Amino acid sequence: MCLRCPNCYLKIHARAEACPYCDFSVQKLSQVYEHEEVSTDRLSDAVGVLDHQQLRVLTAKIQEFDWLFPQFFLVIHVLDCADEKELTRYGMWLLNRGVFTPNEDDTKSRDGMVLLLLAPRTQLAVILAGALVEPNLSDRLLFDVLCQAHSLWQEELYLEGLIEVINRLSLELKRRANLVSFLHPLFS
Amino acid sequence: MKPCCMIDLWAILCLVLGVATASPVSIASRVEDPESLIATAQREQIEQQLLTMERLQHTESSDITPLQSIDVRLWVGRTMDLSDLPAAPDPTGTWLQVCLAWGNPHLLELRWSTNLRQVVSERYRKVCRDHAQQDAIMAKDELSQVLAALRSLQPRLFWMQTLLKNGDIIVEVPPEKMSPLALMARQFFAGTTSVVIVHRQASLIYVAVLLLLCLLMRWLILQRRYWFSAPAAESRLAAEHGAALGPVLHFGASRHSLQRQREKLE
């Protein structure tokens, strides 16, 4: 099984500790960002494209997502980045080194994180899934989830786009859970 | 829930509880002549007319079942006073009695069963009576008066049957025609409320119960939480919590079409 290196985009073995081509690993990222751990909010808007009311609406959506899927939790960051590579590298680092507040439910493992990063200036968005979420959602499916917001984000309707993404993500996860609960008795 | 499903459910409940949406099987039409005013030959003609009316009820509309047929009766007396008339033997049936004073058609009256009263408005009942009365008055002899009154009612029966067919009336089935299960249900409910068995308000109760059930189901669905049993993915690139690249969406530049971006994921 292969995966693409977030740094050089070349295909590498899934069990590789570091990229054999560029020597990329999460430890290297910590050196890049000069932090072993970062404490941040579950929802943050460093760019300022969302007003106070919109942040409240998004917070409610995040709480709803958390309630529906007790093993997972959603993190949304609106930020600025130079390019795609920086966005994905920052995402991976945040996924592994981030400590998020408020985290009311300490029982949730960070493996269950779904990280959504949106960069309005460079017009990029990415979804990164933790180790617990990843087996349930393929990259293709996550891309389709992001596509829901494509036209909305083009029109700079960032809140609406984010809500569309959350709704579609919830729907796909529900479908997956229903399918598993339906098939499980057949194969057990 | 779709309305048709609710109607089906209502029909099933009606069957279980031993109520029907129309009258029981029609009783043969009959002529009451306590003072023997009608001659045998005349009686035959009148009964023939009543028979024709009953037969037409089934032929004019093929979807009219015997449960919805209306039993037409005739009472003939020398003088007519409604208070002197004998009580109707079958108050729960679906019948219409033409009461006529022999030779005095202006005294014609119509007696309606309780079930028919529920579907036929008072205004229409009056119209039926007036028209039958006028037709009878126009006839020259006593027999013609009776026949004219009956013929005047004939086309109106079809409309009344349609009302019955549409289930605008809930009629109790006589105990002798009930199944043992229906009889048990009837006895059980009779002690608590008569509404459940006979009255059309029963449908409101069932609709309310169904609505409550639907709301409960909706609430249960909304309360559902989703759990996943898949094991966590293996550690990659020395990452503790996840190291998938994640799909990136370019939503601005036209050179990045969605299709091309999707292909890039492969």
Short mmCIF file of C-alpha atoms in Angstrom, two decimals:
data_model
loop_
_atom_site.label_atom_id
_atom_site.label_comp_id
_atom_site.label_asym_id
_atom_site.label_seq_id
_atom_site.Cartn_x
_atom_site.Cartn_y
_atom_site.Cartn_z
CA MET A 1 0.00 0.00 0.00
CA CYS A 2 1.29 3.43 -0.94
CA LEU A 3 0.72 7.03 0.04
CA ARG A 4 1.99 10.32 -1.29
CA CYS A 5 4.58 12.26 0.63
CA PRO A 6 3.12 15.63 1.74
CA ASN A 7 6.41 17.28 0.93
CA CYS A 8 7.51 15.92 -2.46
CA TYR A 9 4.23 14.24 -3.56
CA LEU A 10 6.04 11.09 -4.61
CA LYS A 11 4.55 7.74 -3.81
CA ILE A 12 6.11 6.08 -0.81
CA HIS A 13 5.41 2.93 1.16
CA ALA A 14 2.68 3.31 3.75
CA ARG A 15 4.88 2.02 6.57
CA ALA A 16 7.81 4.28 5.82
CA GLU A 17 9.01 6.23 8.87
CA ALA A 18 10.28 9.00 6.62
CA CYS A 19 10.08 9.79 2.92
CA PRO A 20 12.97 8.00 1.19
CA TYR A 21 13.18 10.79 -1.40
CA CYS A 22 13.05 13.97 0.69
CA ASP A 23 13.46 12.58 4.22
CA PHE A 24 10.20 14.16 5.27
CA SER A 25 8.58 13.08 8.55
CA VAL A 26 6.44 14.68 11.22
CA GLN A 27 9.51 15.15 13.41
CA LYS A 28 11.02 17.25 10.65
CA LEU A 29 7.89 19.37 10.63
CA SER A 30 8.34 20.13 14.31
CA GLN A 31 11.73 21.51 13.47
CA VAL A 32 10.21 23.60 10.69
CA TYR A 33 7.54 25.08 12.94
CA GLU A 34 9.84 25.17 15.96
CA HIS A 35 7.21 23.75 18.29
CA GLU A 36 6.68 20.30 19.69
CA GLU A 37 3.08 21.11 20.51
CA VAL A 38 0.68 23.94 19.74
CA SER A 39 -2.42 24.95 21.66
CA THR A 40 -5.14 26.40 19.52
CA ASP A 41 -8.90 26.77 19.23
CA ARG A 42 -11.14 24.24 17.52
CA LEU A 43 -12.37 27.05 15.34
CA SER A 44 -10.13 29.89 14.38
CA ASP A 45 -10.15 32.55 11.72
CA ALA A 46 -6.73 34.12 11.40
CA VAL A 47 -7.70 35.94 8.21
CA GLY A 48 -10.87 37.57 9.49
CA VAL A 49 -13.29 36.48 6.77
CA LEU A 50 -15.88 35.33 9.31
CA ASP A 51 -17.67 37.72 11.63
CA HIS A 52 -18.70 37.02 15.21
CA GLN A 53 -22.15 35.75 14.30
CA GLN A 54 -20.77 33.42 11.64
CA LEU A 55 -18.25 32.01 14.10
CA ARG A 56 -21.11 31.25 16.48
CA VAL A 57 -23.01 29.43 13.75
CA LEU A 58 -19.94 27.39 12.90
CA THR A 59 -19.31 26.57 16.55
CA ALA A 60 -22.84 25.20 16.77
CA LYS A 61 -22.25 23.08 13.67
CA ILE A 62 -19.03 21.73 15.13
CA GLN A 63 -20.82 20.81 18.35
CA GLU A 64 -23.54 19.09 16.36
CA PHE A 65 -20.92 17.10 14.47
CA ASP A 66 -19.19 16.13 17.71
CA TRP A 67 -22.49 14.95 19.17
CA LEU A 68 -23.42 12.88 16.13
CA PHE A 69 -20.05 11.15 15.94
CA PRO A 70 -18.81 10.56 19.48
CA GLN A 71 -15.45 9.18 18.32
CA PHE A 72 -14.62 12.11 16.05
CA PHE A 73 -14.16 15.83 16.43
CA LEU A 74 -13.97 18.58 13.90
CA VAL A 75 -11.40 21.36 13.75
CA ILE A 76 -11.73 24.27 11.35
CA HIS A 77 -9.00 26.79 10.72
CA VAL A 78 -9.23 29.66 8.28
CA LEU A 79 -5.70 30.83 7.63
CA ASP A 80 -3.27 32.26 5.16
CA CYS A 81 -0.67 30.17 3.41
CA ALA A 82 1.67 30.52 0.45
CA ASP A 83 0.83 27.39 -1.49
CA GLU A 84 -0.62 23.89 -1.42
CA LYS A 85 2.49 22.31 0.01
CA GLU A 86 2.59 24.66 2.97
CA LEU A 87 -1.07 24.09 3.63
CA THR A 88 -0.82 20.31 3.72
CA ARG A 89 2.38 20.32 5.74
CA TYR A 90 0.89 22.69 8.28
CA GLY A 91 -2.24 20.53 8.36
CA MET A 92 -0.28 17.39 9.09
CA TRP A 93 1.71 19.10 11.78
CA LEU A 94 -1.46 20.47 13.40
CA LEU A 95 -3.08 17.06 13.20
CA ASN A 96 -0.26 15.51 15.17
CA ARG A 97 0.88 18.28 17.43
CA GLY A 98 -2.23 20.37 18.02
CA VAL A 99 -3.93 20.64 21.42
CA PHE A 100 -7.38 22.02 20.85
CA THR A 101 -9.62 24.04 23.10
CA PRO A 102 -12.35 23.83 24.09
CA ASN A 103 -12.16 20.08 24.29
CA GLU A 104 -15.08 19.29 26.53
CA ASP A 105 -14.88 15.59 25.93
CA ASP A 106 -11.44 14.37 26.91
CA THR A 107 -12.35 10.81 25.95
CA LYS A 108 -12.03 11.70 22.29
CA SER A 109 -8.75 10.59 20.87
CA ARG A 110 -6.84 12.88 18.58
CA ASP A 111 -6.93 10.00 16.10
CA GLY A 112 -10.56 10.96 15.55
CA MET A 113 -9.78 14.47 14.34
CA VAL A 114 -11.14 15.83 11.09
CA LEU A 115 -9.15 18.94 10.24
CA LEU A 116 -10.48 21.36 7.69
CA LEU A 117 -8.16 24.12 6.57
CA LEU A 118 -9.31 26.97 4.37
CA ALA A 119 -7.00 29.53 2.83
CA PRO A 120 -9.13 32.23 1.17
CA ARG A 121 -6.25 34.26 -0.24
CA THR A 122 -4.65 31.42 -2.15
CA GLN A 123 -8.08 29.83 -2.68
CA LEU A 124 -7.16 26.47 -1.25
CA ALA A 125 -8.88 24.07 1.09
CA VAL A 126 -7.86 20.73 2.50
CA ILE A 127 -9.35 18.07 4.74
CA LEU A 128 -7.05 15.90 6.81
CA ALA A 129 -8.38 12.91 8.64
CA GLY A 130 -6.94 11.33 11.76
CA ALA A 131 -5.97 7.67 11.91
CA LEU A 132 -9.39 6.68 13.25
CA VAL A 133 -11.33 8.58 10.58
CA GLU A 134 -9.14 7.70 7.63
CA PRO A 135 -10.33 4.08 7.18
CA ASN A 136 -13.89 5.38 6.91
CA LEU A 137 -13.32 8.13 4.35
CA SER A 138 -11.22 7.81 1.24
CA ASP A 139 -9.36 10.77 -0.27
CA ARG A 140 -11.74 10.67 -3.23
CA LEU A 141 -14.74 10.94 -0.94
CA LEU A 142 -13.17 13.76 1.05
CA PHE A 143 -12.47 15.60 -2.19
CA ASP A 144 -16.13 15.23 -3.18
CA VAL A 145 -17.05 16.63 0.22
CA LEU A 146 -14.87 19.68 -0.43
CA CYS A 147 -16.34 20.08 -3.91
CA GLN A 148 -19.70 20.86 -2.29
CA ALA A 149 -18.31 24.25 -1.34
CA HIS A 150 -16.47 24.97 -4.57
CA SER A 151 -18.93 27.43 -6.08
CA LEU A 152 -19.76 29.03 -2.71
CA TRP A 153 -16.13 29.70 -1.88
CA GLN A 154 -15.58 31.08 -5.36
CA GLU A 155 -18.21 33.66 -4.51
CA GLU A 156 -16.50 34.26 -1.17
CA LEU A 157 -19.40 32.74 0.77
CA TYR A 158 -17.07 31.09 3.23
CA LEU A 159 -19.55 30.33 6.00
CA GLU A 160 -22.06 28.77 3.62
CA GLY A 161 -19.32 26.70 2.03
CA LEU A 162 -18.04 25.45 5.36
CA ILE A 163 -21.54 24.49 6.43
CA GLU A 164 -22.04 22.62 3.16
CA VAL A 165 -18.83 20.73 3.76
CA ILE A 166 -19.81 19.81 7.32
CA ASN A 167 -23.26 18.69 6.20
CA ARG A 168 -21.90 16.54 3.40
CA LEU A 169 -19.22 15.11 5.65
CA SER A 170 -21.85 14.19 8.24
CA LEU A 171 -23.97 12.60 5.57
CA GLU A 172 -21.13 10.49 4.23
CA LEU A 173 -20.16 9.37 7.71
CA LYS A 174 -23.76 8.48 8.50
CA ARG A 175 -23.98 6.44 5.31
CA ARG A 176 -20.79 4.68 6.18
CA ALA A 177 -21.99 3.95 9.73
CA ASN A 178 -25.32 2.65 8.43
CA LEU A 179 -23.60 0.45 5.89
CA VAL A 180 -21.27 -0.98 8.49
CA SER A 181 -24.08 -1.63 10.96
CA PHE A 182 -26.06 -3.32 8.17
CA LEU A 183 -23.19 -5.47 6.89
CA HIS A 184 -21.62 -6.28 10.24
CA PRO A 185 -24.13 -9.04 11.20
CA LEU A 186 -23.67 -10.65 7.78
CA PHE A 187 -19.92 -11.04 8.13
CA SER A 188 -19.59 -11.61 11.84
CA MET B 1 -46.53 9.13 6.54
CA LYS B 2 -48.52 9.25 3.35
CA PRO B 3 -52.28 9.89 3.74
CA CYS B 4 -53.07 6.72 1.79
CA CYS B 5 -51.15 4.65 4.34
CA MET B 6 -53.15 6.25 7.12
CA ILE B 7 -56.37 5.46 5.32
CA ASP B 8 -55.27 1.83 4.93
CA LEU B 9 -54.42 1.67 8.59
CA TRP B 10 -57.79 3.18 9.42
CA ALA B 11 -59.50 0.51 7.33
CA ILE B 12 -57.61 -2.24 9.14
CA LEU B 13 -58.49 -0.75 12.51
CA CYS B 14 -62.12 -0.57 11.44
CA LEU B 15 -62.05 -4.24 10.56
CA VAL B 16 -60.42 -5.20 13.84
CA LEU B 17 -62.81 -3.18 15.92
CA GLY B 18 -65.79 -4.44 14.03
CA VAL B 19 -66.92 -1.19 12.54
CA ALA B 20 -67.50 -0.59 8.91
CA THR B 21 -67.56 2.57 6.87
CA ALA B 22 -71.02 1.87 5.58
CA SER B 23 -74.19 0.17 6.56
CA PRO B 24 -74.52 -3.58 6.93
CA VAL B 25 -75.91 -5.75 4.16
CA SER B 26 -79.17 -4.29 2.94
CA ILE B 27 -82.41 -5.64 4.23
CA ALA B 28 -85.03 -6.45 1.60
CA SER B 29 -87.23 -3.47 0.78
CA ARG B 30 -90.66 -3.75 2.19
CA VAL B 31 -94.04 -2.13 2.23
CA GLU B 32 -95.86 -1.47 5.47
CA ASP B 33 -99.59 -1.20 5.09
CA PRO B 34 -101.18 -1.68 8.50
CA GLU B 35 -104.65 -0.61 7.32
CA SER B 36 -104.60 -2.78 4.18
CA LEU B 37 -105.17 0.13 1.87
CA ILE B 38 -103.15 -1.26 -0.97
CA ALA B 39 -104.64 -3.87 -3.23
CA THR B 40 -102.62 -6.93 -4.12
CA ALA B 41 -102.05 -5.84 -7.70
CA GLN B 42 -101.02 -2.39 -6.53
CA ARG B 43 -98.68 -3.88 -3.94
CA GLU B 44 -96.99 -5.90 -6.65
CA GLN B 45 -96.36 -2.77 -8.69
CA ILE B 46 -95.01 -0.89 -5.70
CA GLU B 47 -92.74 -3.76 -4.70
CA GLN B 48 -91.60 -4.00 -8.30
CA GLN B 49 -90.67 -0.32 -8.17
CA LEU B 50 -88.82 -0.78 -4.87
CA LEU B 51 -87.03 -3.76 -6.34
CA THR B 52 -86.02 -1.74 -9.38
CA MET B 53 -84.69 0.99 -7.14
CA GLU B 54 -82.64 -1.50 -5.20
CA ARG B 55 -81.33 -3.13 -8.36
CA LEU B 56 -80.38 0.21 -9.87
CA GLN B 57 -78.31 1.00 -6.84
CA HIS B 58 -75.95 -1.80 -7.84
CA THR B 59 -76.02 -1.38 -11.59
CA GLU B 60 -75.52 2.38 -11.85
CA SER B 61 -72.24 2.19 -10.09
CA SER B 62 -70.29 -1.03 -10.19
CA ASP B 63 -68.12 -0.04 -7.23
CA ILE B 64 -71.09 0.29 -4.88
CA THR B 65 -71.01 -2.68 -2.58
CA PRO B 66 -74.01 -4.13 -0.74
CA LEU B 67 -72.61 -2.45 2.36
CA GLN B 68 -73.44 0.92 0.84
CA SER B 69 -76.89 0.18 -0.53
CA ILE B 70 -79.82 2.06 0.91
CA ASP B 71 -82.88 0.17 1.97
CA VAL B 72 -85.99 2.02 0.76
CA ARG B 73 -89.18 1.30 2.69
CA LEU B 74 -92.75 2.46 2.32
CA TRP B 75 -95.32 3.09 4.99
CA VAL B 76 -98.87 3.82 3.94
CA GLY B 77 -101.71 4.89 6.22
CA ARG B 78 -105.05 6.59 5.96
CA THR B 79 -103.98 9.60 7.93
CA MET B 80 -100.45 10.40 8.64
CA ASP B 81 -98.98 11.63 11.85
CA LEU B 82 -95.26 10.97 12.35
CA SER B 83 -95.74 10.65 16.08
CA ASP B 84 -98.13 7.73 15.53
CA LEU B 85 -95.73 5.82 13.33
CA PRO B 86 -94.13 2.75 14.85
CA ALA B 87 -90.54 3.09 15.86
CA ALA B 88 -87.99 2.02 13.29
CA PRO B 89 -86.94 -1.57 13.98
CA ASP B 90 -83.36 -1.12 12.88
CA PRO B 91 -82.08 2.31 13.94
CA THR B 92 -78.48 1.47 13.05
CA GLY B 93 -79.16 0.43 9.45
CA THR B 94 -79.08 2.58 6.34
CA TRP B 95 -82.64 3.05 5.26
CA LEU B 96 -85.05 5.63 4.02
CA GLN B 97 -88.75 5.30 4.75
CA VAL B 98 -91.37 7.02 2.61
CA CYS B 99 -94.42 7.69 4.76
CA LEU B 100 -97.49 8.51 2.72
CA ALA B 101 -101.12 9.18 3.60
CA TRP B 102 -103.18 7.21 1.13
CA GLY B 103 -104.79 9.75 -1.18
CA ASN B 104 -103.22 12.77 0.57
CA PRO B 105 -99.80 13.16 -1.06
CA HIS B 106 -99.24 16.60 0.47
CA LEU B 107 -98.79 14.80 3.80
CA LEU B 108 -95.83 12.86 2.49
CA GLU B 109 -92.89 12.61 4.89
CA LEU B 110 -89.51 10.96 4.72
CA ARG B 111 -87.93 9.16 7.67
CA TRP B 112 -84.18 8.77 7.61
CA SER B 113 -82.04 6.37 9.55
CA THR B 114 -79.51 7.92 11.90
CA ASN B 115 -76.64 6.90 9.69
CA LEU B 116 -78.11 8.52 6.63
CA ARG B 117 -78.84 11.67 8.61
CA GLN B 118 -75.15 11.94 9.31
CA VAL B 119 -74.26 12.19 5.64
CA VAL B 120 -77.31 13.87 4.13
CA SER B 121 -77.73 17.47 5.14
CA GLU B 122 -80.99 18.75 6.51
CA ARG B 123 -81.40 21.05 3.53
CA TYR B 124 -81.05 18.18 1.08
CA ARG B 125 -83.43 16.03 3.09
CA LYS B 126 -86.00 18.77 2.78
CA VAL B 127 -85.38 19.05 -0.97
CA CYS B 128 -85.90 15.29 -1.32
CA ARG B 129 -89.16 15.45 0.57
CA ASP B 130 -90.48 18.49 -1.32
CA HIS B 131 -89.72 17.00 -4.70
CA ALA B 132 -91.26 13.65 -3.80
CA GLN B 133 -94.30 15.50 -2.46
CA GLN B 134 -94.70 17.60 -5.61
CA ASP B 135 -94.34 14.60 -7.90
CA ALA B 136 -96.89 12.70 -5.85
CA ILE B 137 -99.35 15.61 -5.93
CA MET B 138 -99.06 15.76 -9.72
CA ALA B 139 -100.09 12.10 -10.05
CA LYS B 140 -103.77 11.34 -10.64
CA ASP B 141 -104.50 8.31 -8.43
CA GLU B 142 -103.21 6.85 -5.19
CA LEU B 143 -101.00 4.20 -6.76
CA SER B 144 -99.46 6.69 -9.18
CA GLN B 145 -98.80 9.02 -6.26
CA VAL B 146 -96.81 6.35 -4.45
CA LEU B 147 -94.90 5.37 -7.57
CA ALA B 148 -94.19 9.01 -8.46
CA ALA B 149 -92.82 9.69 -4.98
CA LEU B 150 -90.56 6.65 -5.19
CA ARG B 151 -89.36 7.51 -8.71
CA SER B 152 -88.51 11.01 -7.57
CA LEU B 153 -86.19 9.57 -4.94
CA GLN B 154 -84.49 7.14 -7.27
CA PRO B 155 -81.79 9.45 -8.74
CA ARG B 156 -81.02 10.92 -5.34
CA LEU B 157 -80.13 7.53 -3.89
CA PHE B 158 -77.04 7.37 -6.02
CA TRP B 159 -75.71 10.60 -4.55
CA MET B 160 -76.38 9.37 -1.03
CA GLN B 161 -74.56 6.14 -1.80
CA THR B 162 -71.56 8.11 -2.99
CA LEU B 163 -71.46 9.90 0.34
CA LEU B 164 -71.59 6.58 2.12
CA LYS B 165 -68.90 5.12 -0.13
CA ASN B 166 -66.56 8.00 0.59
CA GLY B 167 -66.54 6.89 4.19
CA ASP B 168 -68.10 10.00 5.55
CA ILE B 169 -70.03 7.86 7.97
CA ILE B 170 -69.05 5.25 10.48
CA VAL B 171 -71.75 2.70 11.10
CA GLU B 172 -71.73 0.09 13.76
CA VAL B 173 -72.15 -3.45 12.57
CA PRO B 174 -74.99 -5.27 14.34
CA PRO B 175 -73.65 -7.64 16.98
CA GLU B 176 -75.01 -10.70 15.18
CA LYS B 177 -72.85 -9.88 12.16
CA MET B 178 -69.69 -9.22 14.12
CA SER B 179 -66.81 -11.63 14.35
CA PRO B 180 -65.97 -12.90 17.86
CA LEU B 181 -62.85 -10.74 17.86
CA ALA B 182 -64.83 -7.66 16.90
CA LEU B 183 -67.39 -8.44 19.58
CA MET B 184 -64.63 -8.65 22.17
CA ALA B 185 -63.20 -5.34 21.01
CA ARG B 186 -66.64 -3.79 21.11
CA GLN B 187 -67.26 -4.96 24.67
CA PHE B 188 -63.84 -3.81 25.75
CA PHE B 189 -64.24 -0.33 24.34
CA ALA B 190 -67.88 0.04 25.29
CA GLY B 191 -66.85 0.20 28.92
CA THR B 192 -64.36 2.96 28.35
CA THR B 193 -65.72 5.14 25.60
CA SER B 194 -68.34 4.74 22.96
CA VAL B 195 -66.51 7.19 20.74
CA VAL B 196 -63.93 4.63 19.74
CA ILE B 197 -66.45 2.23 18.30
CA VAL B 198 -69.07 4.23 16.54
CA HIS B 199 -68.33 7.85 15.99
CA ARG B 200 -66.26 9.44 13.31
CA GLN B 201 -64.23 11.15 16.01
CA ALA B 202 -62.52 7.80 16.35
CA SER B 203 -60.58 8.57 13.21
CA LEU B 204 -59.19 11.68 14.89
CA ILE B 205 -57.95 9.57 17.77
CA TYR B 206 -56.14 7.22 15.41
CA VAL B 207 -54.70 10.09 13.42
CA ALA B 208 -53.46 11.70 16.62
CA VAL B 209 -51.90 8.43 17.77
CA LEU B 210 -50.22 7.95 14.40
CA LEU B 211 -48.90 11.50 14.47
CA LEU B 212 -47.49 10.93 17.92
CA LEU B 213 -45.84 7.73 16.74
CA CYS B 214 -44.36 9.55 13.74
CA LEU B 215 -43.02 12.28 16.00
CA LEU B 216 -41.57 9.67 18.34
CA MET B 217 -39.86 7.92 15.43
CA ARG B 218 -38.50 11.23 14.17
CA TRP B 219 -37.21 12.08 17.64
CA LEU B 220 -35.54 8.67 17.95
CA ILE B 221 -33.87 9.11 14.55
CA LEU B 222 -32.62 12.56 15.54
CA GLN B 223 -31.28 11.17 18.80
CA ARG B 224 -29.21 8.56 17.02
CA ARG B 225 -25.44 8.74 17.29
CA TYR B 226 -23.05 7.05 14.94
CA TRP B 227 -20.22 4.78 16.01
CA PHE B 228 -17.49 3.21 13.91
CA SER B 229 -15.80 -0.04 14.66
CA ALA B 230 -12.98 0.17 12.12
CA PRO B 231 -9.50 0.04 13.68
CA ALA B 232 -7.29 3.08 13.44
CA ALA B 233 -4.94 3.33 10.48
CA GLU B 234 -1.30 2.38 11.03
CA SER B 235 1.22 5.04 11.90
CA ARG B 236 2.88 6.64 8.87
CA LEU B 237 5.83 8.94 8.52
CA ALA B 238 6.31 8.69 12.27
CA ALA B 239 3.03 10.50 12.83
CA GLU B 240 1.12 9.55 15.97
CA HIS B 241 -2.35 10.55 14.86
CA GLY B 242 -2.46 10.54 11.09
CA ALA B 243 -0.37 11.20 8.04
CA ALA B 244 -2.62 10.99 5.04
CA LEU B 245 -1.95 13.73 2.54
CA GLY B 246 -5.57 14.80 2.38
CA PRO B 247 -7.31 16.05 -0.74
CA VAL B 248 -6.64 19.68 -1.64
CA LEU B 249 -9.26 21.74 -3.42
CA HIS B 250 -8.29 24.73 -5.56
CA PHE B 251 -11.44 26.78 -5.78
CA GLY B 252 -10.16 29.87 -7.51
CA ALA B 253 -7.96 29.35 -10.54
CA SER B 254 -9.73 28.28 -13.67
CA ARG B 255 -6.74 26.17 -14.74
CA HIS B 256 -7.59 23.75 -11.92
CA SER B 257 -10.83 22.22 -13.10
CA LEU B 258 -12.58 19.93 -10.64
CA GLN B 259 -12.25 17.00 -12.97
CA ARG B 260 -8.50 17.52 -13.31
CA GLN B 261 -8.10 17.86 -9.57
CA ARG B 262 -10.06 14.67 -9.06
CA GLU B 263 -7.88 12.81 -11.52
CA LYS B 264 -4.80 14.07 -9.71
CA LEU B 265 -5.94 12.20 -6.62
CA GLU B 266 -5.67 8.83 -8.37
#
